[in-house]
Coordinates of C-alpha atoms in Angstrom, one line a residue:
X46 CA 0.0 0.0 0.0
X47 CA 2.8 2.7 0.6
X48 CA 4.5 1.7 -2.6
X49 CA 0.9 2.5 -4.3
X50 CA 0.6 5.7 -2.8
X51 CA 4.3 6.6 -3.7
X52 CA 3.4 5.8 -7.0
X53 CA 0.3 7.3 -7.1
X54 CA -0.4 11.0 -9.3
X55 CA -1.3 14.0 -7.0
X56 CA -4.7 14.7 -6.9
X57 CA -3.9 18.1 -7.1
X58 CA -2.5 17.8 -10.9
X59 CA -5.5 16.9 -12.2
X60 CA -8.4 19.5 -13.3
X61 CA -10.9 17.6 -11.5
X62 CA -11.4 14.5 -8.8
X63 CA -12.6 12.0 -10.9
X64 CA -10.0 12.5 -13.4
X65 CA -7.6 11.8 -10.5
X66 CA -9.1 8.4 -9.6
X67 CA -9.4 7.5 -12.8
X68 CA -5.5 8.0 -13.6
X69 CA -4.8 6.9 -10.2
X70 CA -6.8 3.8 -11.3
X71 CA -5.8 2.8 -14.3
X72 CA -2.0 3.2 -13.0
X73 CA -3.0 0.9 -10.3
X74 CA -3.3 -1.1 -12.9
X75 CA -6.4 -2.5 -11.1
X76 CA -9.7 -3.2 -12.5
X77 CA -13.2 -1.4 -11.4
X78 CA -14.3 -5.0 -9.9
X79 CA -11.0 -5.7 -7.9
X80 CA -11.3 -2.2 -6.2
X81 CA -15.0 -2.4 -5.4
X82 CA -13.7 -5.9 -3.8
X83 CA -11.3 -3.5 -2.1
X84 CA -13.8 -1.0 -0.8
X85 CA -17.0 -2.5 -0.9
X86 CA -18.4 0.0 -3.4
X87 CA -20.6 -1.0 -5.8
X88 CA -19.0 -0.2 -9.1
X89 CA -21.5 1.7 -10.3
X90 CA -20.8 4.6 -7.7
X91 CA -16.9 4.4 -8.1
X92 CA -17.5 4.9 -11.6
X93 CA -19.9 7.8 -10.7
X94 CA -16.6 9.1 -9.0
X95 CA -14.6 8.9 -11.6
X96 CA -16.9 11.1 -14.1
X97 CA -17.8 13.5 -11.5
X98 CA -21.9 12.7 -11.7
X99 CA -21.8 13.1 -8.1
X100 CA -25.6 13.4 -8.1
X101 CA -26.2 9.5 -8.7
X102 CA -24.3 8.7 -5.5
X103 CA -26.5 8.5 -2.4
X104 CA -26.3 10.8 0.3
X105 CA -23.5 13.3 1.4
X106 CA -22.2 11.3 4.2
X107 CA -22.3 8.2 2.2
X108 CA -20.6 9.6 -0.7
X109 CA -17.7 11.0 1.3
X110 CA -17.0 7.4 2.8
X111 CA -16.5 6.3 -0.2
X112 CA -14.5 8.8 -2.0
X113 CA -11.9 8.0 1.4
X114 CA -12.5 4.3 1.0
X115 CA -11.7 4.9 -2.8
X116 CA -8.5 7.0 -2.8
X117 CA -7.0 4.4 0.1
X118 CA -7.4 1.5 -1.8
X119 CA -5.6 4.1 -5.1
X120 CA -3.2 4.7 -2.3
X121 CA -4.1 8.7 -2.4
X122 CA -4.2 10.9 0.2
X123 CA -7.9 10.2 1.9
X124 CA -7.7 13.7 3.5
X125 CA -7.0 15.5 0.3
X126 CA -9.6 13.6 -2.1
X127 CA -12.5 14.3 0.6
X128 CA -11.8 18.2 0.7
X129 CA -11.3 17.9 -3.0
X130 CA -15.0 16.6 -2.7
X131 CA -15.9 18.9 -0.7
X132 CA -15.0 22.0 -2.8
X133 CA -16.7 20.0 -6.2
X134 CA -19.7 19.3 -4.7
X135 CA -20.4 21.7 -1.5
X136 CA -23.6 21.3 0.3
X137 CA -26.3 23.3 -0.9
X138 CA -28.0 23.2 2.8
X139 CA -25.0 24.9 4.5
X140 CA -25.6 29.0 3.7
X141 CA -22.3 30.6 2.8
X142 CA -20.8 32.8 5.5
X143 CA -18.3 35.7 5.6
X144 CA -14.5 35.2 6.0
X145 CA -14.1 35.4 9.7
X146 CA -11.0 37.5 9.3
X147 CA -12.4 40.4 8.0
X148 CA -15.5 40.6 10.4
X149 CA -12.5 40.6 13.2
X150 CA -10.8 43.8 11.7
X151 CA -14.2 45.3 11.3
X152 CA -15.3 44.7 14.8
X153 CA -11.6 46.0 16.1
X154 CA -12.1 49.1 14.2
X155 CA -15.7 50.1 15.5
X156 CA -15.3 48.5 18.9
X157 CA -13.2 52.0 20.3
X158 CA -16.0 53.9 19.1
X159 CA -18.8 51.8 20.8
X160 CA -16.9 51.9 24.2
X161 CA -16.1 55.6 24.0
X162 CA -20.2 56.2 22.9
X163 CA -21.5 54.2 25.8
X164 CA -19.0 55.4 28.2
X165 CA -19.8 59.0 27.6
X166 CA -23.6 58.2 27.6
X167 CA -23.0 56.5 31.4
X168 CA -21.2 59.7 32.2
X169 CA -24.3 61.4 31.3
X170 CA -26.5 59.9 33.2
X171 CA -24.9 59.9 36.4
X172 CA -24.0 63.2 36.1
X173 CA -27.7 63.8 35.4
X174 CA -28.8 62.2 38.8
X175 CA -26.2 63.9 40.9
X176 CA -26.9 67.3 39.5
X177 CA -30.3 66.3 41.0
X178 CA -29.3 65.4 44.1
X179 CA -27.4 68.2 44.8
X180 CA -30.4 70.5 43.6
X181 CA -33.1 69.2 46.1
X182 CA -30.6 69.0 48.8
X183 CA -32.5 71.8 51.5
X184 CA -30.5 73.5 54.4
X185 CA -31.2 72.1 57.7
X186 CA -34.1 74.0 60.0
X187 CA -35.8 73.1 62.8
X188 CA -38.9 71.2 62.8
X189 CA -42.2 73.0 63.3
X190 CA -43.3 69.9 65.3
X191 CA -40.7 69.9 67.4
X192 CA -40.5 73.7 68.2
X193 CA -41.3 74.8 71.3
X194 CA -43.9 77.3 72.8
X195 CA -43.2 80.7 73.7
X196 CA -45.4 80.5 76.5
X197 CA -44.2 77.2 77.8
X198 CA -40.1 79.2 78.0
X199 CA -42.2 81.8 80.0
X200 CA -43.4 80.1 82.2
X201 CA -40.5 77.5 82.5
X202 CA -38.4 80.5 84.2
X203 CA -41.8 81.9 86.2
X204 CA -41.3 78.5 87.9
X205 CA -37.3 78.3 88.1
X206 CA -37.7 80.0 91.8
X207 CA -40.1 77.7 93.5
X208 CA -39.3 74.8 95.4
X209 CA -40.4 71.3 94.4
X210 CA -42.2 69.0 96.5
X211 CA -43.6 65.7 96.8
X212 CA -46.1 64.1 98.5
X213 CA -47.2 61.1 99.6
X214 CA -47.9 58.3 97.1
X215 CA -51.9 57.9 96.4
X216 CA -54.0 54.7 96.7
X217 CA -55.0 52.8 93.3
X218 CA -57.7 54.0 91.9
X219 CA -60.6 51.6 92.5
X220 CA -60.9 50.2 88.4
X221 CA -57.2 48.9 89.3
X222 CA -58.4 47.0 92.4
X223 CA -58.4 43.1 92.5
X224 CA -61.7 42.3 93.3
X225 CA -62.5 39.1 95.9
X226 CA -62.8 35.5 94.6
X227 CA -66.6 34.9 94.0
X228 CA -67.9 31.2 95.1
X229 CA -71.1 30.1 93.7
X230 CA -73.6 29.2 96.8
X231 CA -74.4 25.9 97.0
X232 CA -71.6 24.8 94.2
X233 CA -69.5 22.6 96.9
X234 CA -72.1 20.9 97.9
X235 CA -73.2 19.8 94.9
X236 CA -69.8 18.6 94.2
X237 CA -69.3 16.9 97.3
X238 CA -72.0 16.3 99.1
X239 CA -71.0 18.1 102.5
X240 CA -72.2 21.3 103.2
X241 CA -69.1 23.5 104.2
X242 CA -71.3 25.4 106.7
X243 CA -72.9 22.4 108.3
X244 CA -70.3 22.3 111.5
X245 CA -71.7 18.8 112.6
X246 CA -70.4 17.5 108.5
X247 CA -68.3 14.8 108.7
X248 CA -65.7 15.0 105.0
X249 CA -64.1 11.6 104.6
X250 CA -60.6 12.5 103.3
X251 CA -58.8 9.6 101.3
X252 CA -55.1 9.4 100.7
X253 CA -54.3 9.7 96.9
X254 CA -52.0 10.1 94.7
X255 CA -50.3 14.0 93.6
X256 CA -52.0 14.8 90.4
X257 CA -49.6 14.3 87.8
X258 CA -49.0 16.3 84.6
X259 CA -51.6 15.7 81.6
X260 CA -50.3 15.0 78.3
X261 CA -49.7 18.2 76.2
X262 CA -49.4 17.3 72.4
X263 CA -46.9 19.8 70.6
X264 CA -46.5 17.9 67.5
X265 CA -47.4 15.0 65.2
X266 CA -48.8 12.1 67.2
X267 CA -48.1 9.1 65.9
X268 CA -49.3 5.3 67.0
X269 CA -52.9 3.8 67.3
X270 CA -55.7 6.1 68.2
X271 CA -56.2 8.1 71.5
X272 CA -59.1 6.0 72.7
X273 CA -57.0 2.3 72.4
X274 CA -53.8 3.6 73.5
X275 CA -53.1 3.6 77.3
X276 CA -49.1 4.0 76.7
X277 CA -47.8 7.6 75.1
X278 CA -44.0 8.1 74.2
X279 CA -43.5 12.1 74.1
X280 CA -40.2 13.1 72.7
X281 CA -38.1 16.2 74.7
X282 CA -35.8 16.6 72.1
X283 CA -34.9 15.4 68.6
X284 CA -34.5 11.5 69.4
X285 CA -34.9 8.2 67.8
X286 CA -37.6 5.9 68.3
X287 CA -37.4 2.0 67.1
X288 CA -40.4 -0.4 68.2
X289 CA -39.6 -4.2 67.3
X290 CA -41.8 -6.9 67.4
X291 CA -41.0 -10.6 68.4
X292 CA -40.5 -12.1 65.5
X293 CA -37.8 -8.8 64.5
X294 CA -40.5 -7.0 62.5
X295 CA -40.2 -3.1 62.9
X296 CA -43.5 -1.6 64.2
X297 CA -42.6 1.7 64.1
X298 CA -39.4 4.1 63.5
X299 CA -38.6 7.4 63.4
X300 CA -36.7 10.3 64.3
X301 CA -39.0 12.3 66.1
X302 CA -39.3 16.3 67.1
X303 CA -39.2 17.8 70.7
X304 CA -43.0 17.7 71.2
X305 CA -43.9 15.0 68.7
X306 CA -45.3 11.2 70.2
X307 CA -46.2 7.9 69.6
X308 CA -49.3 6.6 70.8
X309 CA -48.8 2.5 71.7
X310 CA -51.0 -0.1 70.8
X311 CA -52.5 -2.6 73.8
X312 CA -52.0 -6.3 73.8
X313 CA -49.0 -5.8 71.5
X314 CA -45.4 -7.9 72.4
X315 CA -43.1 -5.3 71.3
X316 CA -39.4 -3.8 72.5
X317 CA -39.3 0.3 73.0
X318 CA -35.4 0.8 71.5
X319 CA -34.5 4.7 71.9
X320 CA -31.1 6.3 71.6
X321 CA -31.8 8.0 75.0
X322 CA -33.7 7.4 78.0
X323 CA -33.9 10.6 79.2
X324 CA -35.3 12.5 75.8
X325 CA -38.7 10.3 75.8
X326 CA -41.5 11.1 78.5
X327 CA -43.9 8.1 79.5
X328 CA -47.6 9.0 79.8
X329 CA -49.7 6.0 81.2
X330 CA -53.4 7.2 81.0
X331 CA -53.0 10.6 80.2
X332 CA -51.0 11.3 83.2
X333 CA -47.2 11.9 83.5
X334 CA -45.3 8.9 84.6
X335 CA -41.4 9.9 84.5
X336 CA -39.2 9.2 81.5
X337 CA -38.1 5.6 79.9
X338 CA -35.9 3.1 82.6
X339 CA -33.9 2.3 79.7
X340 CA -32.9 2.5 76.1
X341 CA -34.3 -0.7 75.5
X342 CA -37.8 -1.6 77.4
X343 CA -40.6 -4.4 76.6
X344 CA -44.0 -2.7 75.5
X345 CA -45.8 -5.2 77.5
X346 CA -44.7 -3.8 80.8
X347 CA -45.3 -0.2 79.8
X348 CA -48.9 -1.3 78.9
X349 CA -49.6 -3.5 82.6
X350 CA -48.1 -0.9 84.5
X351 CA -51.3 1.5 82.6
X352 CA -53.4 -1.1 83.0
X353 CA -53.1 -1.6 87.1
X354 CA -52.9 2.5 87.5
X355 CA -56.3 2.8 86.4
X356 CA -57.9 -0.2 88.0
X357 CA -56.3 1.6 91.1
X358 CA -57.4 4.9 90.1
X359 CA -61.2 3.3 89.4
X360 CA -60.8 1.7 93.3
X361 CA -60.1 5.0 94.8
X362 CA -63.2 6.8 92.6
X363 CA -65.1 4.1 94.0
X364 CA -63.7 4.5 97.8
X365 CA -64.7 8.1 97.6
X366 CA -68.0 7.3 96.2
X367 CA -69.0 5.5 99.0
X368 CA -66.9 7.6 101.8
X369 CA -69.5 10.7 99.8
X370 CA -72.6 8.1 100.5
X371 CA -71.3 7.3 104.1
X372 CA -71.0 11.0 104.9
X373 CA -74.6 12.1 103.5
X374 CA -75.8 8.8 106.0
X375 CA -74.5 10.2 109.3
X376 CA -75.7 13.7 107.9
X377 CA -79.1 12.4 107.8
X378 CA -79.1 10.6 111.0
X379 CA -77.4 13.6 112.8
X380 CA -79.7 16.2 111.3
X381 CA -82.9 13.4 112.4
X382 CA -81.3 13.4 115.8
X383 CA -81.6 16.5 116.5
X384 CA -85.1 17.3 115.7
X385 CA -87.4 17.5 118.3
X386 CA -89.4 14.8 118.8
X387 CA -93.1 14.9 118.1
X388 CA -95.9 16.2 119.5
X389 CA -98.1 13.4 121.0
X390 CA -101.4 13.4 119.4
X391 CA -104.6 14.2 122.3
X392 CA -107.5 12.1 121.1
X393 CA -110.1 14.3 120.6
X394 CA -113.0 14.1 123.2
X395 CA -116.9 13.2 122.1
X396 CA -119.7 15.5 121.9
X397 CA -121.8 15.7 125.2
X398 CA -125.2 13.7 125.0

């Protein structure tokens, strides 16, 4: 092959492309069907090459494969033969454009006069807005609102020469007053059954438990629903929350907000896996119960220790039921105690015959 294209004319010699092939061809000494062997060309468009009928061959791309495919196998330069091409048969698609040398020297010599235009029209303008400025600038004076009286300077120095004194400080006015706590008449007793004026009432006073705080939602709650749930986990700060099952199943996880909470389901075998104790509050019943023992703690104890609070709770409403029920007894029998006893009824006498 490089002894070919040593061999080979220049494609430059000859007046036009196909002409070159052709002389390159025939002193190849080659025939059409050994070269389209060679190139896979169907003769018929290598001999479209050769006369220069460059509208039989198919389309552009096509036709420049195969006027490289054809000037390697010549052993011609494939470069050369496809600008060659190029410049015979340019594409009537592409619009011709300008020489980009000469729109370069034309921009370079208006470009000074553009700058200098625009910098003198900037120039202009600012100097426009400051000579505006400057013009509605007005000379300080004192405010009319702020001026004082002539009177009020008189008598300011009437009153230089007298002393000052100050008396003793006055009592609130009475719409400042806190008025006394109003209790409704009767209102205790209703409640309580004991009348707090009754000396002889007898108030049976049970031992209980301090009244806890109530659970405050600030946030999403998560969980089962407010009337299954006896457990609530409320979050003091941004912690984790993991809830396994038994069989490894993840109930519920999440990284919850200070405020947010997770309501627990009853009758469910569970674990309660936190990244701190001390973050998570425990509600049993609606009432405040201190914060987690651990990181890790079984649901199922959370949910008995609810459980046996409010059986206990449900004892003592029933204890002071019946302490109430006591207490309204002996009021009865103390208030039938003391009445007097009653008059003895006096027969009434028959009518004289």
């Amino acid at each position: 092959m490089d002894q070919d294209r040593q061999n080979a004319p220049s494609l430059e010699d000859a007046e036009t492309l196909g002409e070159a092939l052709r002389a390159a061809r025939l002193a190849s000494g080659r025939s059409m069907a050994q070269l389209s062997t060679m190139t896979r060309v169907h003769p018929r468009y290598l001999t479209a090459l050769e006369q220069n009928e460059f509208s039989v061959l198919p389309s552009r791309i096509f036709s420049m494969g195969y006027v490289r495919a054809y000037a390697g196998a010549l052993g011609l330069d494939e470069l050369t033969a496809v600008e060659r091409f190029k410049r015979e048969f340019p594409d009537a698609a592409v619009p011709l454009q300008a020489p980009t040398g000469a729109a370069l020297q034309q921009m370079r010599r208006t470009s000074p006069r553009i700058l200098a235009a625009l910098g003198v029209l900037v120039l202009a303008v600012v100097g426009w807005n400051v000579f505006q400025r400057v013009v509605r600038i007005e000379p300080p004076h004192p405010s009319d609102l702020v001026a004082v009286p002539k009177n009020w300077a008189k008598e300011a120095d009437s009153e230089v020469e007298r002393a000052l004194y100050l008396g003793a400080p006055r009592a609130a006015p009475p719409d400042q007053t806190t008025p006394a706590l109003y209790i409704t008449p009767g209102l205790e007793a209703q409640l309580t059954g004991v009348d707090p004026d009754d000396p002889n009432a007898v108030v049976a006073a049970l031992p209980g438990p301090p009244v806890q705080a109530a659970f405050n939602p600030r946030g999403a709650v998560y969980g089962a629903s407010a009337t299954a749930s006896q457990v609530i986990l409320q979050a003091r700060k941004p912690a984790s929350l993991v809830v396994r099952q038994g069989d490894g199943r993840v109930l519920f996880a999440r990284q919850l907000a200070a405020g947010e909470a997770w309501r627990a389901p009853p009758n469910v075998s569970a674990t309660v896996d936190v990244s701190d104790p001390t973050a998570f509050d425990v509600y049993l019943n609606g009432e405040h119960s201190g914060a987690l023992p651990a990181p890790q703690s079984p649901l199922g104890q959370l949910n008995s220790r609810a459980q046996t609070e409010a059986r206990q709770s449900e004892a003592r409403a029933a204890a002071a039921a019946e302490a109430q029920a006591r207490a309204r007894a002996a009021q009865a029998a103390a208030a039938l105690a003391a009445a007097p006893p009653p008059l003895p009824v006096v027969p009434a006498s028959p009518p004289a015959g």
